PDB file of C-alpha atoms in Angstrom:
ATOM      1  CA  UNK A  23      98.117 130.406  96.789  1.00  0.00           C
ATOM      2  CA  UNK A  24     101.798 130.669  95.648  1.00  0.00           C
ATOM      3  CA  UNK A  25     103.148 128.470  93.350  1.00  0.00           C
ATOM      4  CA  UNK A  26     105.019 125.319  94.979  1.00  0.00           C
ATOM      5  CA  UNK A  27     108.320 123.494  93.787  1.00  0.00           C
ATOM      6  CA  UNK A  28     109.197 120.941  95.311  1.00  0.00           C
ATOM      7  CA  UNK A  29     109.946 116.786  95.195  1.00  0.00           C
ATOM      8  CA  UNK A  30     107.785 113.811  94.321  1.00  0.00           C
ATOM      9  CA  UNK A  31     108.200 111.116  95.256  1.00  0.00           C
ATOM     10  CA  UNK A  32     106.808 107.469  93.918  1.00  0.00           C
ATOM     11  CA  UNK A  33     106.956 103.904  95.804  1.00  0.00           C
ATOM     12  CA  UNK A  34     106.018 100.599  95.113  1.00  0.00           C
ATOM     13  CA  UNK A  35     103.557 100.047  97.762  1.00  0.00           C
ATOM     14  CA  UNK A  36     104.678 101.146 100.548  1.00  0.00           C
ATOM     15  CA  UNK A  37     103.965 104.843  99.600  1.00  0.00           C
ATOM     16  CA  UNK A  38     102.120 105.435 103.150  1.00  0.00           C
ATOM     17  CA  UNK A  39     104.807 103.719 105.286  1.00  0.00           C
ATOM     18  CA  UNK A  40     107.440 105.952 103.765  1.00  0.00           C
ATOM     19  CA  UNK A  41     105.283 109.027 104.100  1.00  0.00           C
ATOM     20  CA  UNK A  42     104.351 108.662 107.729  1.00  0.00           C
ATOM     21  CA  UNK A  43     108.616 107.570 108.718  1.00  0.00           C
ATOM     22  CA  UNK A  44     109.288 111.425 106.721  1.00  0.00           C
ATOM     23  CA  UNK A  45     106.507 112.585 108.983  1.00  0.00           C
ATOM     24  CA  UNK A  46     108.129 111.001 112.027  1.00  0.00           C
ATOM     25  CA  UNK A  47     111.604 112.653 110.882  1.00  0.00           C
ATOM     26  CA  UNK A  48     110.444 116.000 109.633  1.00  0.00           C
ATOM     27  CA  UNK A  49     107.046 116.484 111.737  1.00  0.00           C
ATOM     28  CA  UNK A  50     104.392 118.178 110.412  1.00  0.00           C
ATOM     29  CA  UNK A  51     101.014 117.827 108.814  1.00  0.00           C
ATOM     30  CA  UNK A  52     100.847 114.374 106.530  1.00  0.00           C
ATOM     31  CA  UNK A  53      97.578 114.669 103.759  1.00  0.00           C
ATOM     32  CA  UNK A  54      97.105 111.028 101.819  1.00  0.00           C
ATOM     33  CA  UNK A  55      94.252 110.138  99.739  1.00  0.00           C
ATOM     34  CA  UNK A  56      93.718 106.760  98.376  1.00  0.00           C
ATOM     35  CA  UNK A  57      93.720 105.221  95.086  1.00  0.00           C
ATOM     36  CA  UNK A  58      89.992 104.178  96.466  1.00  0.00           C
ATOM     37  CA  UNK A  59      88.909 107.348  97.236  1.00  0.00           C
ATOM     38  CA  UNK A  60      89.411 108.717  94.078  1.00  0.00           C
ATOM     39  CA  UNK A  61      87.198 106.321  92.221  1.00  0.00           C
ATOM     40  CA  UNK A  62      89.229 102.870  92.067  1.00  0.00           C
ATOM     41  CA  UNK A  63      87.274 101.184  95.156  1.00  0.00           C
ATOM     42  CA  UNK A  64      86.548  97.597  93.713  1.00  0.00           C
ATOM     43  CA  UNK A  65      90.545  97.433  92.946  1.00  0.00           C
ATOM     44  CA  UNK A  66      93.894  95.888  93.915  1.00  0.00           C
ATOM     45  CA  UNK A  67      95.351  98.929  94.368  1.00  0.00           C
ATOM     46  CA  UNK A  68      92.050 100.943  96.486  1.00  0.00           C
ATOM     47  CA  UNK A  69      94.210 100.863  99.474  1.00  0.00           C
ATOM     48  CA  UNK A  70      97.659 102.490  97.985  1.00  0.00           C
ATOM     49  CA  UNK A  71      98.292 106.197  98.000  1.00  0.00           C
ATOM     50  CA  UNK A  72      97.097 108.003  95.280  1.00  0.00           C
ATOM     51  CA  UNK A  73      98.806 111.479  96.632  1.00  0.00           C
ATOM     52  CA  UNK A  74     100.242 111.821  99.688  1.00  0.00           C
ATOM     53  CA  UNK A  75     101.812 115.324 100.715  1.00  0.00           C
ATOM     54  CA  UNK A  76     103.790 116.485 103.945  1.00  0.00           C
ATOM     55  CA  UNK A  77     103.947 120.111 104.995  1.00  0.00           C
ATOM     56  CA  UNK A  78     106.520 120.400 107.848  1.00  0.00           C
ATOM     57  CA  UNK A  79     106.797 123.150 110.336  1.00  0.00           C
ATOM     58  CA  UNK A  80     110.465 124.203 108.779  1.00  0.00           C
ATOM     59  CA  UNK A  81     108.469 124.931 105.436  1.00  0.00           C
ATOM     60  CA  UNK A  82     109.562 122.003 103.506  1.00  0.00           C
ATOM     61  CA  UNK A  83     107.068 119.993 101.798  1.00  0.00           C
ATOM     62  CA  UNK A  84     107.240 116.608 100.096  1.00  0.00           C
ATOM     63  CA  UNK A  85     105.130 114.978  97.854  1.00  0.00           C
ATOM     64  CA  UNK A  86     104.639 111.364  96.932  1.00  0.00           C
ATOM     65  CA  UNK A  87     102.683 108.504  95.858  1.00  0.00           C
ATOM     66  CA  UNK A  88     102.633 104.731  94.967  1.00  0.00           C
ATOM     67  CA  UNK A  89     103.318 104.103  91.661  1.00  0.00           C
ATOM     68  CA  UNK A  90      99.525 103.299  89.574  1.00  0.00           C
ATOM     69  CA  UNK A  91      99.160  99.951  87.545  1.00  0.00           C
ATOM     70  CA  UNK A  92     100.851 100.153  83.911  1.00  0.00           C
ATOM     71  CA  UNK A  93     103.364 102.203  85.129  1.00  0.00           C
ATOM     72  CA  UNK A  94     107.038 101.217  85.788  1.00  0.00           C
ATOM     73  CA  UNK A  95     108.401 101.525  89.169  1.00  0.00           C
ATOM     74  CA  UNK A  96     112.394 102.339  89.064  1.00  0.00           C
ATOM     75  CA  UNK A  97     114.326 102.250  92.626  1.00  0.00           C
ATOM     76  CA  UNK A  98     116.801 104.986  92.117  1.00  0.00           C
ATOM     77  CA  UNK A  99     114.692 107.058  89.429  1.00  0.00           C
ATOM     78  CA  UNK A 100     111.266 107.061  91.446  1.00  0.00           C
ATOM     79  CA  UNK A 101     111.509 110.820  91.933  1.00  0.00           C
ATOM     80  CA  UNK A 102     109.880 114.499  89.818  1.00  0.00           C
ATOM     81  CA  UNK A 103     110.260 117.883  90.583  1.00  0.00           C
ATOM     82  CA  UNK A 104     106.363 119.196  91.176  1.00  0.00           C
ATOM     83  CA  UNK A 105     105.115 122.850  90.498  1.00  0.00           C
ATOM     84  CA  UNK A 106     101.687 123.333  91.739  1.00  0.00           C
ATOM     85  CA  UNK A 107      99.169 126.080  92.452  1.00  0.00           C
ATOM     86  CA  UNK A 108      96.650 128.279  91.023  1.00  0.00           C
ATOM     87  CA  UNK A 109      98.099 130.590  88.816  1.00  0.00           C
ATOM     88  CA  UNK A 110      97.120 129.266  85.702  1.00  0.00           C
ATOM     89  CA  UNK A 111      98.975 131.519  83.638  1.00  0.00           C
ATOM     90  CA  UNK A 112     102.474 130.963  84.929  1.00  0.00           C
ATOM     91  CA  UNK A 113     101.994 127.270  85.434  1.00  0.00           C
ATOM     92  CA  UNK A 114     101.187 127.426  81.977  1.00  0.00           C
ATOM     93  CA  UNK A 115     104.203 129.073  81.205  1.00  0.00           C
ATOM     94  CA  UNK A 116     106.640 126.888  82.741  1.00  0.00           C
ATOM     95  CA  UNK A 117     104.522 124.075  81.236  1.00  0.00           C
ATOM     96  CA  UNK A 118     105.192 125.099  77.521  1.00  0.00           C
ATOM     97  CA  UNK A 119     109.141 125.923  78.357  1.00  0.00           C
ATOM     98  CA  UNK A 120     109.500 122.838  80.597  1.00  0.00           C
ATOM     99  CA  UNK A 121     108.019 120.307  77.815  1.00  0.00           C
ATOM    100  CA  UNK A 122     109.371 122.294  74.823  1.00  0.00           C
ATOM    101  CA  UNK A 123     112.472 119.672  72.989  1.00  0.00           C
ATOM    102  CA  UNK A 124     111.062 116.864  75.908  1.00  0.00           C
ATOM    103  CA  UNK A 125     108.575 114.181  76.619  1.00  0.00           C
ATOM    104  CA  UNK A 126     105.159 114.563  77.456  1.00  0.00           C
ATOM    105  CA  UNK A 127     104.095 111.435  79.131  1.00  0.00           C
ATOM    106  CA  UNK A 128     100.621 112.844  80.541  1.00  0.00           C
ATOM    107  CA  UNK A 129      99.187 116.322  78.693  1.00  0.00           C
ATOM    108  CA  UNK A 130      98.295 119.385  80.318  1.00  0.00           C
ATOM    109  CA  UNK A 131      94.604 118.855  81.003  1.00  0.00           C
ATOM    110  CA  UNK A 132      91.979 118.231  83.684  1.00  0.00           C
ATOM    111  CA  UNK A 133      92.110 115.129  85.625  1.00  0.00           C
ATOM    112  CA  UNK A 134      89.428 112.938  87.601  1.00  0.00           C
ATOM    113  CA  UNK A 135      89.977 114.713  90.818  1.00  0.00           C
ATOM    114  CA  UNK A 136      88.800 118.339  88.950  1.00  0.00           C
ATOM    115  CA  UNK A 137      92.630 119.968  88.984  1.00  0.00           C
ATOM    116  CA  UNK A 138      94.749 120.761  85.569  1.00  0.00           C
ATOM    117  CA  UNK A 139      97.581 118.328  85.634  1.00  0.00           C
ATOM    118  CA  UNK A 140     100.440 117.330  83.007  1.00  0.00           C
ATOM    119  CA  UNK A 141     103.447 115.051  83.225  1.00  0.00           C
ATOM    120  CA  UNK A 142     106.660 115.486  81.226  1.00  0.00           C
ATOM    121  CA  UNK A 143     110.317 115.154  80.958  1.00  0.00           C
ATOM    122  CA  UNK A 144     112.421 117.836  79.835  1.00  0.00           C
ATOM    123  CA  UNK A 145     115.060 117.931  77.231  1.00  0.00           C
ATOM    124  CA  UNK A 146     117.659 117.473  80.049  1.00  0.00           C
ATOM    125  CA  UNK A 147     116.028 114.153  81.120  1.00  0.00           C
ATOM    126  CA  UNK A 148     114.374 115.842  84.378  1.00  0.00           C
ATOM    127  CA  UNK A 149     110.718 114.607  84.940  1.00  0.00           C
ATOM    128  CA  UNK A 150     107.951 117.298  85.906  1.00  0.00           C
ATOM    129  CA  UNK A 151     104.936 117.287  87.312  1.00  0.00           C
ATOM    130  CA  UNK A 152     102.420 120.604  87.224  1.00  0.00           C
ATOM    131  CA  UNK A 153      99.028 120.815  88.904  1.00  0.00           C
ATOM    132  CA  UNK A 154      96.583 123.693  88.579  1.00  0.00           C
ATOM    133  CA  UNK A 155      94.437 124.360  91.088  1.00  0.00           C
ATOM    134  CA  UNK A 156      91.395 126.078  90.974  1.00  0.00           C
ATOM    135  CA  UNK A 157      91.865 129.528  92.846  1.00  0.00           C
TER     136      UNK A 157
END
């Protein structure tokens, strides 16, 4: 698979609404997995998107999500620029550069649902997101 850049998106609730109107302007194939499906059944959030991505027939894809509990939800700055794939090596590489001088607010390790994921904000205030996949 080829690595992916593109935007991500986070709501306050109302993740799947907004994903399925994008799908309604941009057609296309809409992917959303629940909060619940990834291990948070017996919650108040089991319902909410967890990930949600749209893959339209121009090539574009979006990304987004509602925003989890103990995180802050900003109108305006709800957005991150996501590189994902499975080239470990050169997601790694744009890792180190990206969070070099900036903020790591998640590290570079494996999550719950088995992928390599990290969070940060560069020195330039831009917030990343990278996912490894496994090949």
């Amino acid at each position: 698979m080829a690595t992916r850049l593109n935007p991500y998106l986070s709501f306050g609730g109302d993740a799947r609404q907004a994903l399925e109107f994008y799908k309604g302007v941009f057609g296309g194939t809409l992917a959303l997995n629940t909060f619940g499906e990834s291990g948070q059944q017996d919650t108040p959030v089991a319902d909410q998107i967890m990930h949600g991505m749209l893959e339209t027939p121009s090539g574009f894809t979006l990304m987004g999500a509602d925003t989890p509990p103990g995180m802050d939800f900003d109108p305006g700055n709800n957005f991150s620029v996501s590189l994902s794939g499975d080239d470990e090596s050169e997601l790694r590489g744009y890792w180190e550069k990206l969070s070099a001088g900036g903020v790591v607010a998640v590290p570079l390790e494996k999550q719950m649902w088995g992928d390599v994921f990290g969070m940060c904000t560069d020195r330039f205030g831009i917030p990343w997101m990278v996912n490894i996949s496994e090949a």
